[in-house]
Short mmCIF file of C-alpha atoms in Angstrom, two decimals:
data_model
loop_
_atom_site.label_atom_id
_atom_site.label_comp_id
_atom_site.label_asym_id
_atom_site.label_seq_id
_atom_site.Cartn_x
_atom_site.Cartn_y
_atom_site.Cartn_z
CA MET A 1 1.44 -82.06 -84.42
CA PHE A 2 2.23 -83.29 -80.91
CA PHE A 3 4.52 -80.31 -80.36
CA SER A 4 1.80 -77.92 -81.55
CA MET A 5 -0.77 -79.42 -79.11
CA ARG A 6 1.68 -79.12 -76.24
CA LYS A 7 2.32 -75.51 -77.17
CA HIS A 8 -1.43 -74.82 -77.32
CA ALA A 9 -1.99 -76.54 -73.96
CA SER A 10 0.79 -74.49 -72.38
CA LYS A 11 -0.82 -71.28 -73.61
CA LEU A 12 -4.20 -72.35 -72.28
CA ILE A 13 -2.78 -73.19 -68.84
CA ALA A 14 -0.89 -69.89 -68.76
CA ALA A 15 -4.02 -67.97 -69.74
CA THR A 16 -6.07 -69.71 -67.01
CA LEU A 17 -3.45 -68.88 -64.37
CA ALA A 18 -3.28 -65.30 -65.61
CA ILE A 19 -7.03 -64.80 -65.38
CA GLY A 20 -7.09 -66.34 -61.88
CA THR A 21 -4.32 -64.00 -60.82
CA MET A 22 -6.21 -60.96 -62.10
CA ALA A 23 -9.44 -62.01 -60.33
CA SER A 24 -7.64 -62.08 -56.96
CA ILE A 25 -6.03 -58.65 -57.33
CA SER A 26 -6.42 -56.56 -54.12
CA ALA A 27 -8.77 -53.58 -53.83
CA ALA A 28 -5.83 -51.22 -54.21
CA ALA A 29 -4.93 -52.80 -57.58
CA LEU A 30 -8.47 -52.31 -58.87
CA ASP A 31 -7.72 -48.64 -59.41
CA GLN A 32 -4.89 -49.36 -61.89
CA PRO A 33 -5.66 -48.95 -65.60
CA VAL A 34 -6.67 -52.22 -67.26
CA ALA A 35 -4.29 -51.68 -70.18
CA THR A 36 -1.33 -51.38 -67.77
CA LEU A 37 -2.33 -54.59 -65.96
CA SER A 38 -2.73 -56.45 -69.22
CA SER A 39 0.65 -55.21 -70.48
CA ASN A 40 2.40 -56.10 -67.23
CA LEU A 41 0.77 -59.51 -67.15
CA ASN A 42 1.85 -60.39 -70.72
CA ALA A 43 5.37 -59.14 -69.99
CA SER A 44 5.65 -61.35 -66.88
CA VAL A 45 4.40 -64.61 -68.40
CA GLY A 46 5.20 -64.09 -72.07
CA THR A 47 2.77 -63.04 -74.77
CA VAL A 48 0.26 -65.79 -74.08
CA LEU A 49 -3.13 -64.00 -73.94
CA THR A 50 -5.27 -63.54 -77.01
CA SER A 51 -7.43 -60.44 -77.41
CA ASP A 52 -10.50 -62.47 -76.37
CA GLN A 53 -8.74 -63.67 -73.23
CA ILE A 54 -7.66 -60.15 -72.37
CA SER A 55 -11.24 -58.95 -72.91
CA THR A 56 -12.52 -61.68 -70.58
CA ALA A 57 -9.98 -60.68 -67.94
CA GLU A 58 -10.92 -57.01 -68.30
CA GLN A 59 -14.60 -57.88 -67.81
CA ALA A 60 -13.78 -59.91 -64.68
CA LEU A 61 -11.71 -57.02 -63.33
CA SER A 62 -14.47 -54.51 -64.08
CA LYS A 63 -17.03 -56.72 -62.37
CA ALA A 64 -14.82 -57.15 -59.28
CA LYS A 65 -14.31 -53.40 -59.07
CA ALA A 66 -18.06 -52.72 -59.39
CA GLU A 67 -18.83 -55.28 -56.68
CA ALA A 68 -16.21 -53.76 -54.35
CA GLU A 69 -17.63 -50.26 -54.88
CA ALA A 70 -21.20 -51.47 -54.33
CA LYS A 71 -20.19 -53.23 -51.11
CA ALA A 72 -18.38 -50.13 -49.83
CA LYS A 73 -21.42 -47.96 -50.64
CA ALA A 74 -23.81 -50.38 -48.89
CA GLU A 75 -21.60 -50.45 -45.78
CA ALA A 76 -21.44 -46.63 -45.73
CA GLU A 77 -25.25 -46.36 -46.02
CA ALA A 78 -25.72 -48.94 -43.24
CA ALA A 79 -23.32 -47.02 -40.96
CA LYS A 80 -25.16 -43.76 -41.72
CA THR A 81 -28.55 -45.31 -40.95
CA GLU A 82 -27.29 -46.81 -37.67
CA ALA A 83 -25.83 -43.45 -36.61
CA ALA A 84 -29.15 -41.71 -37.35
CA GLN A 85 -31.09 -44.30 -35.34
CA GLN A 86 -28.74 -43.96 -32.37
CA SER A 87 -29.05 -40.17 -32.51
CA ALA A 88 -32.87 -40.38 -32.60
CA ALA A 89 -32.92 -42.82 -29.67
CA SER A 90 -30.63 -40.55 -27.67
CA THR A 91 -32.83 -37.53 -28.38
CA THR A 92 -35.98 -39.43 -27.36
CA THR A 93 -34.38 -40.60 -24.11
CA SER A 94 -33.18 -37.07 -23.32
CA THR A 95 -36.65 -35.64 -23.99
CA GLN A 96 -38.34 -38.24 -21.78
CA GLN A 97 -35.86 -37.61 -18.96
CA SER A 98 -36.44 -33.87 -19.23
CA SER A 99 -40.21 -34.38 -19.13
CA SER A 100 -39.87 -36.64 -16.09
CA SER A 101 -37.78 -34.03 -14.32
CA ASN A 102 -40.40 -31.36 -15.08
CA LEU A 103 -43.07 -33.47 -13.38
CA VAL A 104 -41.17 -33.00 -10.12
CA THR A 105 -40.58 -29.25 -10.47
CA ASP A 106 -43.42 -27.75 -12.53
CA PRO A 107 -46.54 -26.44 -10.78
CA VAL A 108 -49.45 -28.89 -10.68
CA SER A 109 -52.32 -26.95 -12.23
CA ALA A 110 -56.03 -27.55 -11.84
CA LYS A 111 -57.41 -29.85 -14.52
CA THR A 112 -60.39 -32.07 -15.15
CA VAL A 113 -59.77 -35.55 -13.79
CA ALA A 114 -60.26 -38.09 -16.56
CA TYR A 115 -58.45 -41.18 -17.77
CA SER A 116 -56.26 -40.75 -20.88
CA SER A 117 -53.99 -43.25 -22.60
CA SER A 118 -51.62 -40.35 -23.32
CA LEU A 119 -50.88 -40.24 -19.58
CA LEU A 120 -49.55 -43.79 -19.29
CA ALA A 121 -46.24 -43.90 -17.42
CA THR A 122 -43.21 -43.63 -19.72
CA ASP A 123 -39.98 -45.55 -19.15
CA ALA A 124 -38.39 -42.32 -17.92
CA ILE A 125 -41.09 -41.93 -15.25
CA LYS A 126 -40.75 -45.57 -14.22
CA ASN A 127 -36.96 -45.33 -14.01
CA SER A 128 -36.90 -42.09 -12.01
CA SER A 129 -39.65 -42.84 -9.50
CA THR A 130 -40.69 -45.40 -6.91
CA ALA A 131 -43.34 -47.83 -8.13
CA LEU A 132 -45.92 -48.35 -5.36
CA GLY A 133 -48.03 -50.90 -7.21
CA ASN A 134 -51.64 -51.01 -8.30
CA TYR A 135 -53.97 -48.85 -6.17
CA LYS A 136 -57.71 -48.57 -5.78
CA LEU A 137 -58.95 -45.11 -6.74
CA THR A 138 -62.08 -43.55 -5.29
CA PHE A 139 -63.30 -39.97 -5.78
CA TYR A 140 -64.60 -37.32 -3.43
CA CYS A 141 -65.83 -33.73 -3.59
CA PRO A 142 -66.11 -30.71 -1.24
CA CYS A 143 -69.64 -31.57 -0.09
CA GLU A 144 -70.59 -32.44 3.49
CA LEU A 145 -71.39 -36.03 2.52
CA CYS A 146 -67.85 -36.60 1.28
CA ASN A 147 -65.97 -34.50 3.86
CA GLY A 148 -68.16 -34.34 6.93
CA VAL A 149 -68.02 -30.56 6.64
CA ALA A 150 -68.79 -28.66 3.46
CA GLY A 151 -65.89 -26.65 2.05
CA ALA A 152 -63.30 -28.16 4.39
CA LYS A 153 -59.57 -27.56 3.92
CA THR A 154 -57.22 -30.46 3.29
CA ALA A 155 -55.16 -32.11 6.02
CA SER A 156 -52.16 -30.06 4.85
CA GLY A 157 -54.14 -26.80 5.05
CA THR A 158 -54.64 -26.19 1.32
CA THR A 159 -57.88 -25.63 -0.57
CA PRO A 160 -58.64 -28.89 -2.40
CA THR A 161 -58.42 -28.55 -6.18
CA GLU A 162 -59.52 -30.98 -8.91
CA GLY A 163 -56.56 -32.27 -10.86
CA ARG A 164 -54.12 -31.56 -8.02
CA THR A 165 -55.42 -32.85 -4.68
CA ILE A 166 -55.48 -36.47 -3.58
CA ALA A 167 -56.06 -38.02 -0.16
CA VAL A 168 -53.58 -40.74 0.84
CA ASP A 169 -52.46 -42.92 3.72
CA SER A 170 -49.70 -40.61 4.95
CA SER A 171 -47.83 -43.53 6.52
CA VAL A 172 -47.32 -44.86 2.97
CA ILE A 173 -47.24 -41.64 0.93
CA PRO A 174 -46.04 -38.61 2.91
CA LEU A 175 -48.13 -35.44 2.65
CA GLY A 176 -46.66 -33.04 0.13
CA SER A 177 -45.42 -35.84 -2.12
CA ARG A 178 -45.94 -35.75 -5.85
CA VAL A 179 -47.70 -38.84 -7.13
CA TYR A 180 -48.07 -40.02 -10.71
CA ILE A 181 -51.31 -41.91 -11.25
CA GLU A 182 -50.97 -43.82 -14.49
CA GLY A 183 -53.62 -42.68 -16.95
CA TYR A 184 -54.44 -39.57 -14.90
CA GLY A 185 -51.18 -37.65 -14.45
CA VAL A 186 -49.48 -35.85 -11.56
CA PHE A 187 -51.17 -35.06 -8.24
CA ILE A 188 -50.05 -33.85 -4.84
CA ALA A 189 -50.75 -35.77 -1.65
CA GLU A 190 -52.52 -32.99 0.29
CA ASP A 191 -55.24 -34.78 2.21
CA THR A 192 -56.01 -37.83 4.32
CA GLY A 193 -59.17 -39.71 5.27
CA GLY A 194 -60.31 -42.26 7.81
CA ALA A 195 -61.10 -44.81 5.11
CA ILE A 196 -57.93 -44.12 3.08
CA LYS A 197 -55.56 -46.89 4.11
CA ASP A 198 -52.67 -48.73 2.48
CA ASN A 199 -53.05 -49.00 -1.32
CA LYS A 200 -56.04 -46.72 -1.68
CA ILE A 201 -56.17 -43.14 -2.94
CA ASP A 202 -59.12 -40.73 -2.86
CA VAL A 203 -59.00 -38.28 -5.80
CA PHE A 204 -60.62 -34.87 -5.34
CA VAL A 205 -63.10 -33.66 -7.98
CA SER A 206 -65.28 -30.57 -8.15
CA SER A 207 -68.75 -32.07 -7.58
CA HIS A 208 -70.57 -35.04 -6.12
CA ASP A 209 -71.94 -35.87 -9.56
CA ARG A 210 -68.38 -36.10 -10.90
CA ALA A 211 -67.33 -38.33 -8.02
CA TYR A 212 -70.30 -40.60 -8.60
CA GLU A 213 -69.67 -40.68 -12.35
CA LEU A 214 -66.01 -41.74 -11.95
CA GLY A 215 -66.92 -44.43 -9.41
CA VAL A 216 -64.05 -46.80 -8.56
CA GLN A 217 -60.94 -47.23 -10.71
CA TYR A 218 -57.57 -48.98 -10.43
CA ALA A 219 -54.21 -47.62 -11.56
CA ASN A 220 -50.48 -48.06 -11.11
CA ILE A 221 -48.99 -45.48 -8.76
CA TYR A 222 -45.51 -43.93 -8.88
CA LEU A 223 -43.98 -41.75 -6.16
CA LEU A 224 -42.05 -39.02 -7.96
CA GLY A 225 -38.74 -37.54 -6.91
#
């Protein structure tokens, strides 16, 4: 009786060690057939595993393999997602840089002066220009009241045009410079004025009514290029 209990205990210990060994098998071993592993295991420790114990070991091995495959799949999906995000960010940055470059080279066409949130300065504009700070914006038109002489040319000799012409302090912003007025877009410093000093810009519009309607505004100013 005592001998039989010792024999049974020995088998139980051997089975426990065998199952522990199988649970720690490396990822490479997971691809081996279960029947081969079971046969090799019994051959190495003696025929000590019952069919139930072998079934338990097979289930543990199958579970470990499934977990390893799930982990590998999750890591692959995470890497794919990260690569896609990096590609999208790179494309966005490239597009913004291209748009910023175009602001310096493209013609500045006539347009209606009006504030728009779509014309807020992008990071690309901020990074490629000189920030001049927050300026006071006033508005003027071609009438005699605004210019002293009706239909006058600008200080740089051009015909003032709404959406393109602004009057600046030329000691701060040189004539001919391209200026980005946040919320309004790109303008060219073409004119000056006796009352236009330091951080003040006079924006040309087509009529006195428009100038009166727009009143006084404030905006961040960026010197392009």
